[in-house]
Backbone as a ProteinNet text record, in pm:
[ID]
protein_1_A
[PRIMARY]
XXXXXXXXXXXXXXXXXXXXXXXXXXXXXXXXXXXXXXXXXXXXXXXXXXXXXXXXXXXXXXXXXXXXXXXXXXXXXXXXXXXXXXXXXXXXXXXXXXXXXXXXXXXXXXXXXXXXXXXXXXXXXXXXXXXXXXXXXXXXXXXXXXXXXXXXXXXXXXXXXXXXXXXXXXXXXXXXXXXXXXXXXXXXXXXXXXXXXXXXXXXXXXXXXXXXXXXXX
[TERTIARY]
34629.2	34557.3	34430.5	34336.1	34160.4	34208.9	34274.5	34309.8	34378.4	34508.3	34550.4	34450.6	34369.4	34249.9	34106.1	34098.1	34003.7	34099.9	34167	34258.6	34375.6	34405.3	34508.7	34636.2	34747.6	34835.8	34860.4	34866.5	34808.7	34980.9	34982.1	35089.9	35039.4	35159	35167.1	35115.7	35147.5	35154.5	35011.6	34990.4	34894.4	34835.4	34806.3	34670.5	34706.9	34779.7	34789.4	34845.8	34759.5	34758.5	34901.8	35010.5	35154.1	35189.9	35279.9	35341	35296.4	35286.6	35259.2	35400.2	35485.7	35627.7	35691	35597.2	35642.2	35568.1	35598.8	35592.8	35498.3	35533.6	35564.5	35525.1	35495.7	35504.9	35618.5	35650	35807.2	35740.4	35664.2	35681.7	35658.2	35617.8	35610.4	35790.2	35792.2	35944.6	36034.4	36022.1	36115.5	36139.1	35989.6	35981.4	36011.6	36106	36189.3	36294.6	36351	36489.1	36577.2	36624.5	36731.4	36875.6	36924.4	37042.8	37146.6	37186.7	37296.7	37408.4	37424.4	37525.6	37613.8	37724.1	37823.1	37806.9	37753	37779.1	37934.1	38051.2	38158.8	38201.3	38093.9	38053.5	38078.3	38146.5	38137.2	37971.9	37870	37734.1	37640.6	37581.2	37465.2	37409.2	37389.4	37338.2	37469.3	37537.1	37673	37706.2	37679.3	37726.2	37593.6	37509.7	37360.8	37404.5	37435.4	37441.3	37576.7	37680	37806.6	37782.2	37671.3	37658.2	37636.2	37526.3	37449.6	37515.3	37616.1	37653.1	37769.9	37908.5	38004.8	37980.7	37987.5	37922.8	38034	38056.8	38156.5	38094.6	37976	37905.9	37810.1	37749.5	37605.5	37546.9	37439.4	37359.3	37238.7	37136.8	37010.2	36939.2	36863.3	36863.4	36778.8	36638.9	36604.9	36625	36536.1	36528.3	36387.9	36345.4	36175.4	36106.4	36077.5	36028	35861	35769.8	35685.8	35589.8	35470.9	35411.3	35489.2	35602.2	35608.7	35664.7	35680.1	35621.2	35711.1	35822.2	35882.2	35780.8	35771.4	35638.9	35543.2	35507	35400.1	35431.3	35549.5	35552.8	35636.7	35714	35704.2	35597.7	35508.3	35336.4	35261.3	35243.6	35215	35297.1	35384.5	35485.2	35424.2	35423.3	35407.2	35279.1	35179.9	35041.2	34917	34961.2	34862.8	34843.3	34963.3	34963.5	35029.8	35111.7	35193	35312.9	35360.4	35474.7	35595.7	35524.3	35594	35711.9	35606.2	35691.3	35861.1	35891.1	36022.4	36101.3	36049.2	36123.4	36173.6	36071.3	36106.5	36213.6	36183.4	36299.1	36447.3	36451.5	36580	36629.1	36557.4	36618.9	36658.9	36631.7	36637.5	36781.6	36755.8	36899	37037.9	36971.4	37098.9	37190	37085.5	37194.4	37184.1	37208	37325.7	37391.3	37412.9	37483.7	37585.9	37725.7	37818.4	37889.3	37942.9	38024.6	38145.6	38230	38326.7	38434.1	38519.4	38581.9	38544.7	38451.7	38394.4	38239.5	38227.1	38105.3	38073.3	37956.2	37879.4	37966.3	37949.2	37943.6	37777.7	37699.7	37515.8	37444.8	37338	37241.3	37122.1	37093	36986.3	36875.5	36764.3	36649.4	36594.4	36541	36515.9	36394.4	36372	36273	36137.5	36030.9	35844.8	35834.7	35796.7	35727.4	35648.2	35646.6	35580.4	35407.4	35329.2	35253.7	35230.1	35304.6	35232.7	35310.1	35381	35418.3	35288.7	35194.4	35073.9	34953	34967.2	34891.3	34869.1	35021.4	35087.4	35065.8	35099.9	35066.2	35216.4	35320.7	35492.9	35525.7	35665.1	35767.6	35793.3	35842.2	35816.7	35979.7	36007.9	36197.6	36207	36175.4	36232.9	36217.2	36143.8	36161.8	36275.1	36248.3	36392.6	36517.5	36507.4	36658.3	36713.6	36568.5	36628.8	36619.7	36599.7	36613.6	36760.7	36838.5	36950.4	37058.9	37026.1	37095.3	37112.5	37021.9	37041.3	37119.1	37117.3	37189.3	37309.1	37354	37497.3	37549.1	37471.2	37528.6	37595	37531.1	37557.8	37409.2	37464.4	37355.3	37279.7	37138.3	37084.1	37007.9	36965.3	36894.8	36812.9	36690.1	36599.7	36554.2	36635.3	36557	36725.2	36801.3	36953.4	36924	36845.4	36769.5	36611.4	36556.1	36443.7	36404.5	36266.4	36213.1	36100.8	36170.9	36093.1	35972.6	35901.7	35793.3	35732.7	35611.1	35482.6	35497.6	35490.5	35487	35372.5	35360.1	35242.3	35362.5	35293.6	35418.3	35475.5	35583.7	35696.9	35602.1	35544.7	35483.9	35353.5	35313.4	35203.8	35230	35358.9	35422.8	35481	35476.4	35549.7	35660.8	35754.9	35895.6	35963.4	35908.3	35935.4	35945.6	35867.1	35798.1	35884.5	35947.5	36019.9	36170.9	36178.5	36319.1	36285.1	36198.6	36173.8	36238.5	36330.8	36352.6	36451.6	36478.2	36567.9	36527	36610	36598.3	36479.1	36454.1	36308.9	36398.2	36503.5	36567.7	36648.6	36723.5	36832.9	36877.4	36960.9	37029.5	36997.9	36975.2	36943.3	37031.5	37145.4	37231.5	37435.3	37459.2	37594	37694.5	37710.9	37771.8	37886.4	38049.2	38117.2	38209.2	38289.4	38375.7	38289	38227.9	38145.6	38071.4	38073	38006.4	37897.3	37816.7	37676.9	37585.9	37547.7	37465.5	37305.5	37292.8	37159.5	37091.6	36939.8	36832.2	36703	36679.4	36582.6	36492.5	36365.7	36291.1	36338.7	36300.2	36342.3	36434.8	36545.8	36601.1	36526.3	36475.3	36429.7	36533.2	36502.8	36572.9	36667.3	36667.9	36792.7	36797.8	36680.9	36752.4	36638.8	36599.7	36572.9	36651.8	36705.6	36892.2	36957.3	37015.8	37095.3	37073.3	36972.4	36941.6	36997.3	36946.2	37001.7	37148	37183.6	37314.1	37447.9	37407.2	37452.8	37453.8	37308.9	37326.2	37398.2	37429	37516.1	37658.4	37690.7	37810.9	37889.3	37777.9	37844	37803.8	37799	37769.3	37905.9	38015.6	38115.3	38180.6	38308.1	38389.6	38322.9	38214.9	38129.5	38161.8	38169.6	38128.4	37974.7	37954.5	37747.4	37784.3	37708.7	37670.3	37503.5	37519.6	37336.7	37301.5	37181.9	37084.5	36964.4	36944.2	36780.3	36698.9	36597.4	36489.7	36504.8	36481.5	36518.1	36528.3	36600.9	36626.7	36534.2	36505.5	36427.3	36537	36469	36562.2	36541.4
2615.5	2609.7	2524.7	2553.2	2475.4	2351.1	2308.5	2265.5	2119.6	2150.3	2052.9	2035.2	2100.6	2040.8	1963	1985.9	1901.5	1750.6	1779.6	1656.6	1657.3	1586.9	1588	1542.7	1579.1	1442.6	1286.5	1168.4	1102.1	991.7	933	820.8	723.5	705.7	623.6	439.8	428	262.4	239.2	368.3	309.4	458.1	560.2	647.9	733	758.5	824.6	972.4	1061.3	1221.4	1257.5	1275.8	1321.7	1476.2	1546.5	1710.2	1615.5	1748.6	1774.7	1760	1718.8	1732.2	1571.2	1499.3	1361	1264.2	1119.5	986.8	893.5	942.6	811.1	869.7	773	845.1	774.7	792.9	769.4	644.8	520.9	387.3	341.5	414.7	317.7	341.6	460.9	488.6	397.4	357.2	219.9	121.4	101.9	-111.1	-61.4	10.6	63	-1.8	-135.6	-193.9	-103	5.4	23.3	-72.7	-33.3	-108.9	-95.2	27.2	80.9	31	-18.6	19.5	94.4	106.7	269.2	195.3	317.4	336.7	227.8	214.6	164.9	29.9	-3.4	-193.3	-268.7	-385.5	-501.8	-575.6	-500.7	-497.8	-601.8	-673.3	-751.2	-725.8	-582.7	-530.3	-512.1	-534.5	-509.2	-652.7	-743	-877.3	-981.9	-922.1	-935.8	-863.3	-798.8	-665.2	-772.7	-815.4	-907	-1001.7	-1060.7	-1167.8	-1135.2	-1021.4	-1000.9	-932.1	-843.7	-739	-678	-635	-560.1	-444.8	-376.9	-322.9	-218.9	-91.4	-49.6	-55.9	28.6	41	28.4	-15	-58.1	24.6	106.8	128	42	55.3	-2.8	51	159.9	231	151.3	26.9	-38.7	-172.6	-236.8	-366.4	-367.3	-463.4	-465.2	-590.8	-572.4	-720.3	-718.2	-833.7	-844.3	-796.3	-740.2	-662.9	-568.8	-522.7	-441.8	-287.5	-159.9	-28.6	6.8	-29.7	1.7	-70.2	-222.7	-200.5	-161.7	-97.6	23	130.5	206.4	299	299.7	180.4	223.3	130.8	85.3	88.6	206.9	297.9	414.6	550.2	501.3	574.5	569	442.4	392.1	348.9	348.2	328.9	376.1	497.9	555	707.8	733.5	878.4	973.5	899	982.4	1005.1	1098.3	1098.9	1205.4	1280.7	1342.5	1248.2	1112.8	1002.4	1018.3	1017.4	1037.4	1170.2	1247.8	1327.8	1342.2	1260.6	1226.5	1115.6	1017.2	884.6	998	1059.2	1149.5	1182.1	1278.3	1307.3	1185.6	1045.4	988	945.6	924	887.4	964	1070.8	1169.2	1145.7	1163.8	1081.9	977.9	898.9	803.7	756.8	811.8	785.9	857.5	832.7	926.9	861.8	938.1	883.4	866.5	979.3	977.1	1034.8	934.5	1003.8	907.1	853.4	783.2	820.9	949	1025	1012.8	988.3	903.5	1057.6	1029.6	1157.5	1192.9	1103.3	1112.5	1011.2	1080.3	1050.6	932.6	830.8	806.7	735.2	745.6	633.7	554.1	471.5	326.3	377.6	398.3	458.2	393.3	456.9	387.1	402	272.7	327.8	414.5	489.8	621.5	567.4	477	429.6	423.1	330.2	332.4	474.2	557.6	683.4	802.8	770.5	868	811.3	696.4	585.1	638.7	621	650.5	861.9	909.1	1011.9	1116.4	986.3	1047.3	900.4	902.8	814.7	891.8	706.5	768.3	756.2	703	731.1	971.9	1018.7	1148	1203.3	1246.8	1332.2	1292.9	1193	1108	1150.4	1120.6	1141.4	1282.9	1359.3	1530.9	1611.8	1548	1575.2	1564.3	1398.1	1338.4	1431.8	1484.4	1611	1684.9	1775.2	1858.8	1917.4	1734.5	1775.4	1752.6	1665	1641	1690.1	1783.7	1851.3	1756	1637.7	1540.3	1582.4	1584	1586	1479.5	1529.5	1378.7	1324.7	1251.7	1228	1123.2	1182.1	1112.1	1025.1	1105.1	1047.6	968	940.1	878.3	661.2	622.1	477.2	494.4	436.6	430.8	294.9	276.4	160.1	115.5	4.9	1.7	-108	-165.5	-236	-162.6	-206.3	-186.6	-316.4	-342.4	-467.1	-416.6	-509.3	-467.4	-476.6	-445.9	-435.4	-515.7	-518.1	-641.5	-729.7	-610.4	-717.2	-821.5	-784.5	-864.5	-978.7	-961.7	-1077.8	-1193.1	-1327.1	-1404.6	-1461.4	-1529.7	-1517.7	-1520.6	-1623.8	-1657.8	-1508.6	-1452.2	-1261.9	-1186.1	-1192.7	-1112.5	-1104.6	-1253.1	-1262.5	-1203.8	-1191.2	-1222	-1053.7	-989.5	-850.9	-799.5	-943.4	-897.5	-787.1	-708.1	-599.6	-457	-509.6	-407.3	-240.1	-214.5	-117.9	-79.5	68.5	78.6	259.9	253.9	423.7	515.3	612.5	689	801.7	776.3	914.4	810.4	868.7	832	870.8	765.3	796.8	709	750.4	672.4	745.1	670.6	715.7	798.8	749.8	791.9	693.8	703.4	671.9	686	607.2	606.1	597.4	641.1	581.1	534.4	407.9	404.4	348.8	402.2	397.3	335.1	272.4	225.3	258	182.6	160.6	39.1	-109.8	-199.9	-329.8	-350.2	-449.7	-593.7	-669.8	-822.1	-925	-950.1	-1010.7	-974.5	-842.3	-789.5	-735.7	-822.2	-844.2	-712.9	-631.9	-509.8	-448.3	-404.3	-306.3	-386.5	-508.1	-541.6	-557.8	-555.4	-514.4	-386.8	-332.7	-145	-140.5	-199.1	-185.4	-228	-330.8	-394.9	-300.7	-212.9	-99	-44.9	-26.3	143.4	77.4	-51.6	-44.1	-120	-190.9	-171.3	-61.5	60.9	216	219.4	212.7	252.6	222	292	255.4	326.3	263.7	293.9	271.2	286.7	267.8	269.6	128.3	148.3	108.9	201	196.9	189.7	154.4	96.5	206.6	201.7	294.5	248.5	171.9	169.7	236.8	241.9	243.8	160.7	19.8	-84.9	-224.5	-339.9	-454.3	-565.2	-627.8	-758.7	-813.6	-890.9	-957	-1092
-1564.1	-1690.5	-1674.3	-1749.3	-1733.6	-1783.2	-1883.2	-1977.2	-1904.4	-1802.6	-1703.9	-1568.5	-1553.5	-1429.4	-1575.6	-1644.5	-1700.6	-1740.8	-1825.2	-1868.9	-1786.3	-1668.6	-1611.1	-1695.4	-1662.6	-1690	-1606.9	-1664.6	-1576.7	-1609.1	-1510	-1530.5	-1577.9	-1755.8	-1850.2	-1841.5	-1692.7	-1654.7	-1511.9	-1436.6	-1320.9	-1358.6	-1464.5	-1453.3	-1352.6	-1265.9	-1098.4	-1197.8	-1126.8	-1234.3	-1177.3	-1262.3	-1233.3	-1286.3	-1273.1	-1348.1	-1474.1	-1562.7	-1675.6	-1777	-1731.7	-1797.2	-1759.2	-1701.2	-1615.3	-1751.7	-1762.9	-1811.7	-1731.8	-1623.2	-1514.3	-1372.4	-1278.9	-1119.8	-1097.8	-989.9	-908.7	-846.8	-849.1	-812	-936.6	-1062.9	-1198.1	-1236.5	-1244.9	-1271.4	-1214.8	-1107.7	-1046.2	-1058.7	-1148	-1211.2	-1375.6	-1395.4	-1570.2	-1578.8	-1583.9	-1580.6	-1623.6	-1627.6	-1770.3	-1728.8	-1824.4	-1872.1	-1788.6	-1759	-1700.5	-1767.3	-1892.4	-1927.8	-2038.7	-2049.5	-2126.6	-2278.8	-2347.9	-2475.7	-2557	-2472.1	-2511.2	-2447.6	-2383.7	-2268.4	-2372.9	-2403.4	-2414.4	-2364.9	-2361.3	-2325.7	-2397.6	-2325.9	-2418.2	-2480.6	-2517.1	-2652.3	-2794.4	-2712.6	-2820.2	-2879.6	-2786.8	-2789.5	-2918.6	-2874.9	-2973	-3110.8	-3159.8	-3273.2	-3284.5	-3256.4	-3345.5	-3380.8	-3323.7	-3414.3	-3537.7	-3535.4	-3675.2	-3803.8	-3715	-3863.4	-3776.1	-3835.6	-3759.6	-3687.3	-3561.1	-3517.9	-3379.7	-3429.2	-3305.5	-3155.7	-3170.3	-3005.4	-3025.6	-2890.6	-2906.2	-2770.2	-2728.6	-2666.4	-2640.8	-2549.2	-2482.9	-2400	-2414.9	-2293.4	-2119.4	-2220.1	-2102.8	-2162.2	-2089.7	-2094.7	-2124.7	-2213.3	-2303.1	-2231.7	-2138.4	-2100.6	-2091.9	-2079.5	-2119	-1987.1	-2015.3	-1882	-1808.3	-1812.1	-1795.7	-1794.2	-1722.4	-1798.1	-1946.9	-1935.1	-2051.2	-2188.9	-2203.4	-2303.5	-2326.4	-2215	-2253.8	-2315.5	-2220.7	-2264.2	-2427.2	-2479.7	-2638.1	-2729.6	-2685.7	-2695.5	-2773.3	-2644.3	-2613.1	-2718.7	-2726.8	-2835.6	-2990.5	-3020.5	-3148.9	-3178.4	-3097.9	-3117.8	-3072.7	-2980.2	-2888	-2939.2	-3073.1	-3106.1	-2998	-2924.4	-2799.8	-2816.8	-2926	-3023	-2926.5	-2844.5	-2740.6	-2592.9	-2593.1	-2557.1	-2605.2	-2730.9	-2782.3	-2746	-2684.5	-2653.4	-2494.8	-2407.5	-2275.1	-2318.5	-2362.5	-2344.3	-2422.2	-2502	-2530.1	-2374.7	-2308.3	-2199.8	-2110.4	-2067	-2028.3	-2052.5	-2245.2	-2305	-2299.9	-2266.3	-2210.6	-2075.8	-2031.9	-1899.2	-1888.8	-1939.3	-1945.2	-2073.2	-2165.5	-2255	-2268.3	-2251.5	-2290.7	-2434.2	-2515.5	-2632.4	-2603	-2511.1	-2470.2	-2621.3	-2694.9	-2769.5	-2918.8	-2952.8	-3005.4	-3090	-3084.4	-3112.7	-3229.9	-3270.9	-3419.1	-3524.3	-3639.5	-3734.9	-3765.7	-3753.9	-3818.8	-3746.5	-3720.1	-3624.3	-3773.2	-3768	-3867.3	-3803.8	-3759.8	-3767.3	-3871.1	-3793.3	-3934.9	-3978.9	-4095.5	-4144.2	-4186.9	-4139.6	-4165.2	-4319.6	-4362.8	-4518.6	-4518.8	-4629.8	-4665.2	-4620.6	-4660.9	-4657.8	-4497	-4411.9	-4284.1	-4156.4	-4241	-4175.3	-4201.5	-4290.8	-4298.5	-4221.3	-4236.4	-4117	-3999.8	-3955.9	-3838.6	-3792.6	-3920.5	-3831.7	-3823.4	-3794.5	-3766.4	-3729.9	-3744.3	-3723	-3604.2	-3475.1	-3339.6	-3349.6	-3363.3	-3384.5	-3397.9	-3457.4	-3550.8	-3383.9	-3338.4	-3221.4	-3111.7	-3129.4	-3026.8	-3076.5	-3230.8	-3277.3	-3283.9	-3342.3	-3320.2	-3187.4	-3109.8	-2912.5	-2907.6	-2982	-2930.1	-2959.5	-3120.9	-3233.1	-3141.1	-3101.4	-3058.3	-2897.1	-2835	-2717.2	-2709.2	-2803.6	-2824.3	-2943.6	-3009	-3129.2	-3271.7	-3297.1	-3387.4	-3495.6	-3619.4	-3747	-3756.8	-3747.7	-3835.2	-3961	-3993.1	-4177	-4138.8	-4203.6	-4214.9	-4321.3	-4412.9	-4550.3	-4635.5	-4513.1	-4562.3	-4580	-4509.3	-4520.4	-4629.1	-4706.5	-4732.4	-4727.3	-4709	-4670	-4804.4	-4888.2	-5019.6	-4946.4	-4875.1	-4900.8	-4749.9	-4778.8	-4655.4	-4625	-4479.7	-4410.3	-4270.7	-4230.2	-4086.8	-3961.4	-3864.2	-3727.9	-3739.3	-3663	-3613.4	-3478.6	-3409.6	-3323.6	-3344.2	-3451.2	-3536.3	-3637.2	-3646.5	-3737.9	-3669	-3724.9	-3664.5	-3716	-3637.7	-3630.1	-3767.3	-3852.4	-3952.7	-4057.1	-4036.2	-4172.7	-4111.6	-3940.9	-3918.8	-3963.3	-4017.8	-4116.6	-4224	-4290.3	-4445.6	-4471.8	-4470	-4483.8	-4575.3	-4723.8	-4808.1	-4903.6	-4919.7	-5032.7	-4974.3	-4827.5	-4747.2	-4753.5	-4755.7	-4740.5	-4801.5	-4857.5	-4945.4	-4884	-4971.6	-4949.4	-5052.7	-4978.3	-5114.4	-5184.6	-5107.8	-5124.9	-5101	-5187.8	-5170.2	-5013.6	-4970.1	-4835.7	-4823.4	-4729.3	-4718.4	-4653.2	-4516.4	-4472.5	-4318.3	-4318.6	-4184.2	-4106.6	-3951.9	-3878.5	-3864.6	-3855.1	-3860	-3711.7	-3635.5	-3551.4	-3600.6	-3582.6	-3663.2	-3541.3	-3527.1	-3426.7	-3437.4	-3347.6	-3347.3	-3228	-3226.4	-3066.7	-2988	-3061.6	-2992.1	-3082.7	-3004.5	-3076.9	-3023.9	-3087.2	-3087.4	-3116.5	-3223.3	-3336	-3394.4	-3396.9	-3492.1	-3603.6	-3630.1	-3827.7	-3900.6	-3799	-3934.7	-3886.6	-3811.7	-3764.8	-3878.5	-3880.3	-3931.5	-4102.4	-4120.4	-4260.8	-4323.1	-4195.7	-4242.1	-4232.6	-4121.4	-4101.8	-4253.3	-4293.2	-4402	-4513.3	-4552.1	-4662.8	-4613.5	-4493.7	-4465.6	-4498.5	-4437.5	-4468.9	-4568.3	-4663.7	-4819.5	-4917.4	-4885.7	-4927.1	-4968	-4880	-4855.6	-4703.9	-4747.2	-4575.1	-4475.3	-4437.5	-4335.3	-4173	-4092.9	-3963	-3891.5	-3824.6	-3788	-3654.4	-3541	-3402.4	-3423.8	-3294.3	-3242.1	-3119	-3137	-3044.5	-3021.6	-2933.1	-2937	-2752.4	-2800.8	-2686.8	-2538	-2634	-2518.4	-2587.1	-2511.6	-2580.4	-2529.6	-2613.2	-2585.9	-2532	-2365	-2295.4	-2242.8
[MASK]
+++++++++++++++++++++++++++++++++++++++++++++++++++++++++++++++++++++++++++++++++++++++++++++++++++++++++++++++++++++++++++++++++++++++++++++++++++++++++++++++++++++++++++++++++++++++++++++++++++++++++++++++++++++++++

C-alpha cells in the first residue's frame, strides 16, 4: 500500500518502522515488565485491591514504571489519539489471562465524563474491553458506572485531588447478584477502582474483580 511506504508503521518507544499490525519492535518489546501473574495469584495486584475494597481476583497485565515502554505506550493510548493501542494490549491480555472456573458474569470499564470523553475523542478502556468480550465470550456495559463530575487527569493531579473522589461515580441501572469485572488502564492509588468498586457492591450482592493495563510499582 502507498499509504504504509509514505507513513510507515513505526515502533511506539524507539520510532524503528515495524509490521503494520506490531506496537513495538522485538528489543522495545523486551524492556515491557509484565506481571506474569494468574488471574487467581494471591498477586500484588490482588494484595493492593484488599486493602481498599473486597475484592475476588485481581489481574495486572504490566508493571507501570517510570521511563519506561509500558508508560508510553498507555500515554500513547490515552493522549496521542492511538485508540487502536487497546486493542493490541487485549491480545496481549489474552494470553495470559486465564479465568479458569471463576469467569466474570460482565465486563465494565471505569467510565470518562461525558465532558472529557468528547475531548478525548473515545474512552481508551471500550476497545480493550470489547476485544476482551469478544474473546472470551463475557458481556460488557458501558453505560452500567457513570461518572458525575469533570476532573482533569489523574496524572496531572496531585496526591491529595487524587483522593478527593466522594460521590465522583454512581450506577445507573439496578444490578445484583453478579460478578463484576471492572477495568481500568492503571492502578496507582486505587481509590478511583475502589470508588467504583464500592457502588457496585452496595448495588446489591455483588461480586468485583480487577483488570487493569498495568500497576504502578
Amino acid at each position: 500500500m502507498i499509504a504504509d511506504l509514505l507513513f510507515p508503521n513505526r515502533c511506539i518507544a524507539c520510532n524503528r518502522i515495524i509490521d503494520a499490525q506490531l506496537l513495538t519492535c522485538p528489543l522495545c518489546m523486551e524492556q515491557i515488565h509484565f506481571t506474569h501473574t494468574g488471574y487467581l495469584d494471591d498477586s500484588f495486584m490482588k494484595q493492593k485491591c484488599s486493602l481498599l475494597f473486597p475484592v475476588e481476583n485481581a489481574f495486572a497485565l504490566m508493571n507501570f514504571e517510570k521511563e519506561n515502554v509500558s508508560r508510553r505506550i498507555i500515554h500513547d493510548l490515552k493522549y496521542r489519539s492511538r485508540e487502536h493501542v487497546g486493542r493490541i494490549l487485549a491480545g496481549w491480555t489474552t494470553g495470559q489471562l486465564d479465568f479458569q472456573d471463576q469467569k466474570p458474569d460482565l465486563l465494565v470499564p471505569v467510565p470518562l465524563h461525558p465532558k472529557k470523553l468528547k475531548e478525548r475523542g473515545y474512552n481508551q478502556l471500550h476497545l480493550f474491553t470489547e476485544s476482551l468480550s469478544a474473546f472470551y465470550n463475557i458481556p460488557f456495559d458501558h453505560e452500567l458506572i457513570k461518572r458525575n463530575h469533570y476532573s482533569k487527569a489523574q496524572a496531572l493531579k496531585d496526591k491529595q485531588h487524587r483522593l478527593e473522589t466522594k460521590n465522583t461515580f454512581s450506577i445507573t441501572q439496578a444490578i445484583s447478584g453478579k460478578h463484576i469485572l471492572l477495568i481500568d488502564d492503571v492502578f496507582t492509588t486505587g481509590n478511583t477502582l475502589a470508588t467504583v468498586a464500592w457502588e457496585i457492591l452496595s448495588a446489591g450482592n455483588n461480586k468485583v474483580s480487577i483488570l487493569v493495563m498495568a500497576v504502578d510499582v
